[in-house]
Amino acid sequence: MEPKIRGAICMNAHPKGCAEETRRQIRWTQDYFSHHKASKKLERVLVIGASTGYGLASRIAAAFGYGAATIGVSFEKEPSEKRPATPGWYNTRTFDEEAKKAGIPALSFNGDAFSNEMRAKVGDALKSLGGPADLVIYSLASGVRTDPADGTLYRSALKPLGEVYKAKSVDFINGRLGEVEIAPATEEERRATVKVMGGEDWRLWIDYLGAQGLLAPDVKTVAYSYIGPEVTHAVYREGTIGSAKKDLEETAKGLNKELSASGGGAYVSVNKAVVTRASAVIPVVSLYISLLFKVMKQKGVHEGCIEQMVRLFSQRLYGSNEAMPVDTEGRIRIDDWEMREDIQKEVSSLWEKVDDENIDELADLAGYREDFLKIHGFSVPGVDYDAEVDFLNI
Ligand code: NAD
């Protein structure tokens, strides 16, 4: 079975490859915590957006690092005899199996996290697991959201605001450099993006669980964000998606005020740029990530999703510091190594120099491609890609 790639999207997923890649993250976590004892046991952790990328890694850290019973919510296509499922479906099956083997309770729901029905299901699931959540991770990346209040469908956009954005970009499959030009978003597109990726739905979740008595007094809730370098600001931080992320940060401040009254807290964690299904489709970001990987690998500080999330749990959320280390805006910065001055300086100097001739030498395109294939279950060591594939099983 071969990957079918169209643009920055891989249309299929290899069941055994996804399973093996999920197990690798579990093994990595178990190995880490066999050398660094977890500071506490977590009872129940809810991860919204739990099947791929940062959400899956968070769930693995919670279960296999902190012994938590986990509830995972995701939205994945199921397989048929003719067509494979989306990668997160296989990842979730594998997670559930491995958790069962380890005697760690896990309940997984496949459906729309933006709906009130899903909130009710998760509420019941928490009750069945014996009580409130210690931690709620919000890791959704979605292009659409139906507002449960009135049924309106909103679509997010990845566009700059105010001005046309032009920048270098790479087709990471054939390695060819080009230039992207993106017209600015309308105010309606900006607002729709805030509706989809801003803080409204996160607040609905926390309000619902709170009203049901399903948040532990010292509950922590964390939503993920990205800031990144100057070169991507116009299309990311200062674009439509950045507008949504700023809304998420405002939501965190409001929630934090309420939750801290009983010893809890709400935070935005700014994570590092990694290759996920969500980040692969953001123009310009793949070139930046390829250059960043080159520099971070050279300096020995490269991390993927699992390394980032284990560091978030062990050195921020449940670290040895009395107070959570946050920046002046109250955000957790686990993008600290990416944003180090020496690293950013080198990346921007490579950004200036990179052209069609030297791209393979200056950028880690091979590493980018490899990660992209792996998140779809391809190019995973130990998997026989010539063997017959059963889409219905892992
Ligand atoms: P991802 O595409 O790997 O994961 C998205 C998750 O959301 C999946 O589990 C998917 O099933 C789930 N999902 C999407 N729509 C849903 C719906 N309607 N109902 C239920 N589940 C749904 O993405 P990711 O890159 O891990 O992104 C997660 C978060 O991390 C986002 O907030 C993103 O902005 C942030 N982040 C990503 C990066 C990066 O480089 N990838 C960096 C920093 C922060």
PDB file of C-alpha atoms in Angstrom, residues 175-296:
ATOM      1  CA  GLY A 175      10.996  20.055  -3.004  1.00  0.00           C
ATOM      2  CA  ARG A 176      10.257  22.923  -5.385  1.00  0.00           C
ATOM      3  CA  LEU A 177      10.293  26.454  -4.020  1.00  0.00           C
ATOM      4  CA  GLY A 178       7.696  28.951  -5.092  1.00  0.00           C
ATOM      5  CA  GLU A 179       5.903  31.998  -3.861  1.00  0.00           C
ATOM      6  CA  VAL A 180       2.439  32.080  -2.346  1.00  0.00           C
ATOM      7  CA  GLU A 181       0.217  35.061  -2.579  1.00  0.00           C
ATOM      8  CA  ILE A 182      -2.847  35.142  -0.340  1.00  0.00           C
ATOM      9  CA  ALA A 183      -5.537  37.800  -0.509  1.00  0.00           C
ATOM     10  CA  PRO A 184      -6.679  39.238   2.823  1.00  0.00           C
ATOM     11  CA  ALA A 185      -9.708  37.855   4.618  1.00  0.00           C
ATOM     12  CA  THR A 186     -12.976  39.696   4.842  1.00  0.00           C
ATOM     13  CA  GLU A 187     -14.255  40.642   8.293  1.00  0.00           C
ATOM     14  CA  GLU A 188     -16.829  37.880   7.947  1.00  0.00           C
ATOM     15  CA  GLU A 189     -14.095  35.278   7.313  1.00  0.00           C
ATOM     16  CA  ARG A 190     -12.149  36.534  10.321  1.00  0.00           C
ATOM     17  CA  ARG A 191     -15.209  36.266  12.554  1.00  0.00           C
ATOM     18  CA  ALA A 192     -16.039  32.805  11.253  1.00  0.00           C
ATOM     19  CA  THR A 193     -12.478  31.640  12.035  1.00  0.00           C
ATOM     20  CA  VAL A 194     -12.847  32.950  15.596  1.00  0.00           C
ATOM     21  CA  LYS A 195     -16.133  31.031  15.859  1.00  0.00           C
ATOM     22  CA  VAL A 196     -14.406  27.791  14.797  1.00  0.00           C
ATOM     23  CA  MET A 197     -10.984  28.032  16.434  1.00  0.00           C
ATOM     24  CA  GLY A 198     -11.521  30.644  19.181  1.00  0.00           C
ATOM     25  CA  GLY A 199     -12.471  30.064  22.797  1.00  0.00           C
ATOM     26  CA  GLU A 200     -16.273  29.881  22.633  1.00  0.00           C
ATOM     27  CA  ASP A 201     -16.504  26.102  22.417  1.00  0.00           C
ATOM     28  CA  TRP A 202     -13.778  25.572  25.068  1.00  0.00           C
ATOM     29  CA  ARG A 203     -15.824  27.729  27.455  1.00  0.00           C
ATOM     30  CA  LEU A 204     -18.997  25.765  26.638  1.00  0.00           C
ATOM     31  CA  TRP A 205     -17.170  22.570  27.637  1.00  0.00           C
ATOM     32  CA  ILE A 206     -15.853  23.970  30.912  1.00  0.00           C
ATOM     33  CA  ASP A 207     -19.195  25.580  31.815  1.00  0.00           C
ATOM     34  CA  TYR A 208     -21.042  22.340  31.078  1.00  0.00           C
ATOM     35  CA  LEU A 209     -18.673  20.134  33.081  1.00  0.00           C
ATOM     36  CA  GLY A 210     -18.614  22.664  35.936  1.00  0.00           C
ATOM     37  CA  ALA A 211     -22.405  22.794  36.098  1.00  0.00           C
ATOM     38  CA  GLN A 212     -22.474  18.981  36.273  1.00  0.00           C
ATOM     39  CA  GLY A 213     -19.985  18.968  39.152  1.00  0.00           C
ATOM     40  CA  LEU A 214     -17.470  17.203  36.904  1.00  0.00           C
ATOM     41  CA  LEU A 215     -14.442  19.435  37.449  1.00  0.00           C
ATOM     42  CA  ALA A 216     -12.144  18.653  40.393  1.00  0.00           C
ATOM     43  CA  PRO A 217     -11.604  21.708  42.660  1.00  0.00           C
ATOM     44  CA  ASP A 218      -7.981  21.944  41.478  1.00  0.00           C
ATOM     45  CA  VAL A 219      -8.814  21.115  37.847  1.00  0.00           C
ATOM     46  CA  LYS A 220      -6.488  22.408  35.175  1.00  0.00           C
ATOM     47  CA  THR A 221      -7.600  23.073  31.640  1.00  0.00           C
ATOM     48  CA  VAL A 222      -5.241  23.814  28.772  1.00  0.00           C
ATOM     49  CA  ALA A 223      -5.854  24.829  25.155  1.00  0.00           C
ATOM     50  CA  TYR A 224      -3.089  24.870  22.560  1.00  0.00           C
ATOM     51  CA  SER A 225      -1.834  27.773  20.543  1.00  0.00           C
ATOM     52  CA  TYR A 226       1.032  28.823  18.300  1.00  0.00           C
ATOM     53  CA  ILE A 227       2.891  32.098  17.824  1.00  0.00           C
ATOM     54  CA  GLY A 228       5.941  31.364  15.651  1.00  0.00           C
ATOM     55  CA  PRO A 229       8.409  33.565  13.784  1.00  0.00           C
ATOM     56  CA  GLU A 230       8.092  36.954  12.149  1.00  0.00           C
ATOM     57  CA  VAL A 231       8.008  35.456   8.603  1.00  0.00           C
ATOM     58  CA  THR A 232       4.718  33.682   9.277  1.00  0.00           C
ATOM     59  CA  HIS A 233       3.088  36.407  11.405  1.00  0.00           C
ATOM     60  CA  ALA A 234       1.067  37.962   8.579  1.00  0.00           C
ATOM     61  CA  VAL A 235      -0.603  34.658   7.729  1.00  0.00           C
ATOM     62  CA  TYR A 236      -0.609  33.132  11.218  1.00  0.00           C
ATOM     63  CA  ARG A 237      -0.361  35.249  14.355  1.00  0.00           C
ATOM     64  CA  GLU A 238      -1.677  38.435  12.730  1.00  0.00           C
ATOM     65  CA  GLY A 239      -4.009  36.584  10.362  1.00  0.00           C
ATOM     66  CA  THR A 240      -7.451  35.019  10.781  1.00  0.00           C
ATOM     67  CA  ILE A 241      -6.155  32.070  12.804  1.00  0.00           C
ATOM     68  CA  GLY A 242      -4.160  34.387  15.080  1.00  0.00           C
ATOM     69  CA  SER A 243      -7.351  36.310  15.709  1.00  0.00           C
ATOM     70  CA  ALA A 244      -8.953  33.054  16.862  1.00  0.00           C
ATOM     71  CA  LYS A 245      -5.936  32.201  19.028  1.00  0.00           C
ATOM     72  CA  LYS A 246      -6.096  35.624  20.682  1.00  0.00           C
ATOM     73  CA  ASP A 247      -9.742  34.908  21.472  1.00  0.00           C
ATOM     74  CA  LEU A 248      -8.645  31.570  22.970  1.00  0.00           C
ATOM     75  CA  GLU A 249      -6.143  33.457  25.154  1.00  0.00           C
ATOM     76  CA  GLU A 250      -8.836  35.865  26.353  1.00  0.00           C
ATOM     77  CA  THR A 251     -11.048  32.884  27.156  1.00  0.00           C
ATOM     78  CA  ALA A 252      -8.193  31.365  29.179  1.00  0.00           C
ATOM     79  CA  LYS A 253      -7.929  34.554  31.246  1.00  0.00           C
ATOM     80  CA  GLY A 254     -11.669  34.518  32.011  1.00  0.00           C
ATOM     81  CA  LEU A 255     -11.744  30.800  32.825  1.00  0.00           C
ATOM     82  CA  ASN A 256      -8.614  31.118  34.939  1.00  0.00           C
ATOM     83  CA  LYS A 257     -10.231  33.747  37.138  1.00  0.00           C
ATOM     84  CA  GLU A 258     -13.162  31.426  37.807  1.00  0.00           C
ATOM     85  CA  LEU A 259     -11.233  28.180  38.262  1.00  0.00           C
ATOM     86  CA  SER A 260      -8.448  29.646  40.395  1.00  0.00           C
ATOM     87  CA  ALA A 261     -10.990  30.492  43.119  1.00  0.00           C
ATOM     88  CA  SER A 262     -11.018  26.784  44.069  1.00  0.00           C
ATOM     89  CA  GLY A 263      -7.340  26.104  43.331  1.00  0.00           C
ATOM     90  CA  GLY A 264      -7.655  25.251  39.631  1.00  0.00           C
ATOM     91  CA  GLY A 265      -6.476  27.089  36.545  1.00  0.00           C
ATOM     92  CA  ALA A 266      -7.007  27.635  32.815  1.00  0.00           C
ATOM     93  CA  TYR A 267      -4.100  28.167  30.445  1.00  0.00           C
ATOM     94  CA  VAL A 268      -3.115  28.481  26.859  1.00  0.00           C
ATOM     95  CA  SER A 269       0.033  26.531  26.100  1.00  0.00           C
ATOM     96  CA  VAL A 270       2.015  27.862  23.162  1.00  0.00           C
ATOM     97  CA  ASN A 271       3.490  24.759  21.539  1.00  0.00           C
ATOM     98  CA  LYS A 272       6.301  24.237  19.054  1.00  0.00           C
ATOM     99  CA  ALA A 273       5.736  23.906  15.296  1.00  0.00           C
ATOM    100  CA  VAL A 274       5.474  20.219  14.350  1.00  0.00           C
ATOM    101  CA  VAL A 275       4.163  18.299  11.348  1.00  0.00           C
ATOM    102  CA  THR A 276       0.499  17.395  11.833  1.00  0.00           C
ATOM    103  CA  ARG A 277      -2.479  17.120   9.519  1.00  0.00           C
ATOM    104  CA  ALA A 278      -3.491  20.597  10.674  1.00  0.00           C
ATOM    105  CA  SER A 279      -0.114  22.335  10.206  1.00  0.00           C
ATOM    106  CA  ALA A 280       0.654  20.735   6.808  1.00  0.00           C
ATOM    107  CA  VAL A 281      -2.045  22.801   5.116  1.00  0.00           C
ATOM    108  CA  ILE A 282      -0.868  26.204   6.382  1.00  0.00           C
ATOM    109  CA  PRO A 283       0.949  27.994   3.540  1.00  0.00           C
ATOM    110  CA  VAL A 284       4.604  28.921   4.207  1.00  0.00           C
ATOM    111  CA  VAL A 285       4.718  26.941   7.455  1.00  0.00           C
ATOM    112  CA  SER A 286       6.155  23.794   5.815  1.00  0.00           C
ATOM    113  CA  LEU A 287       9.219  25.716   4.584  1.00  0.00           C
ATOM    114  CA  TYR A 288       9.681  27.314   7.998  1.00  0.00           C
ATOM    115  CA  ILE A 289       9.326  23.941   9.759  1.00  0.00           C
ATOM    116  CA  SER A 290      11.860  22.302   7.398  1.00  0.00           C
ATOM    117  CA  LEU A 291      14.419  25.023   8.195  1.00  0.00           C
ATOM    118  CA  LEU A 292      13.568  24.918  11.908  1.00  0.00           C
ATOM    119  CA  PHE A 293      14.017  21.130  12.050  1.00  0.00           C
ATOM    120  CA  LYS A 294      17.443  21.462  10.428  1.00  0.00           C
ATOM    121  CA  VAL A 295      18.602  23.954  13.056  1.00  0.00           C
ATOM    122  CA  MET A 296      16.956  22.290  16.081  1.00  0.00           C
TER     123      MET A 296
END
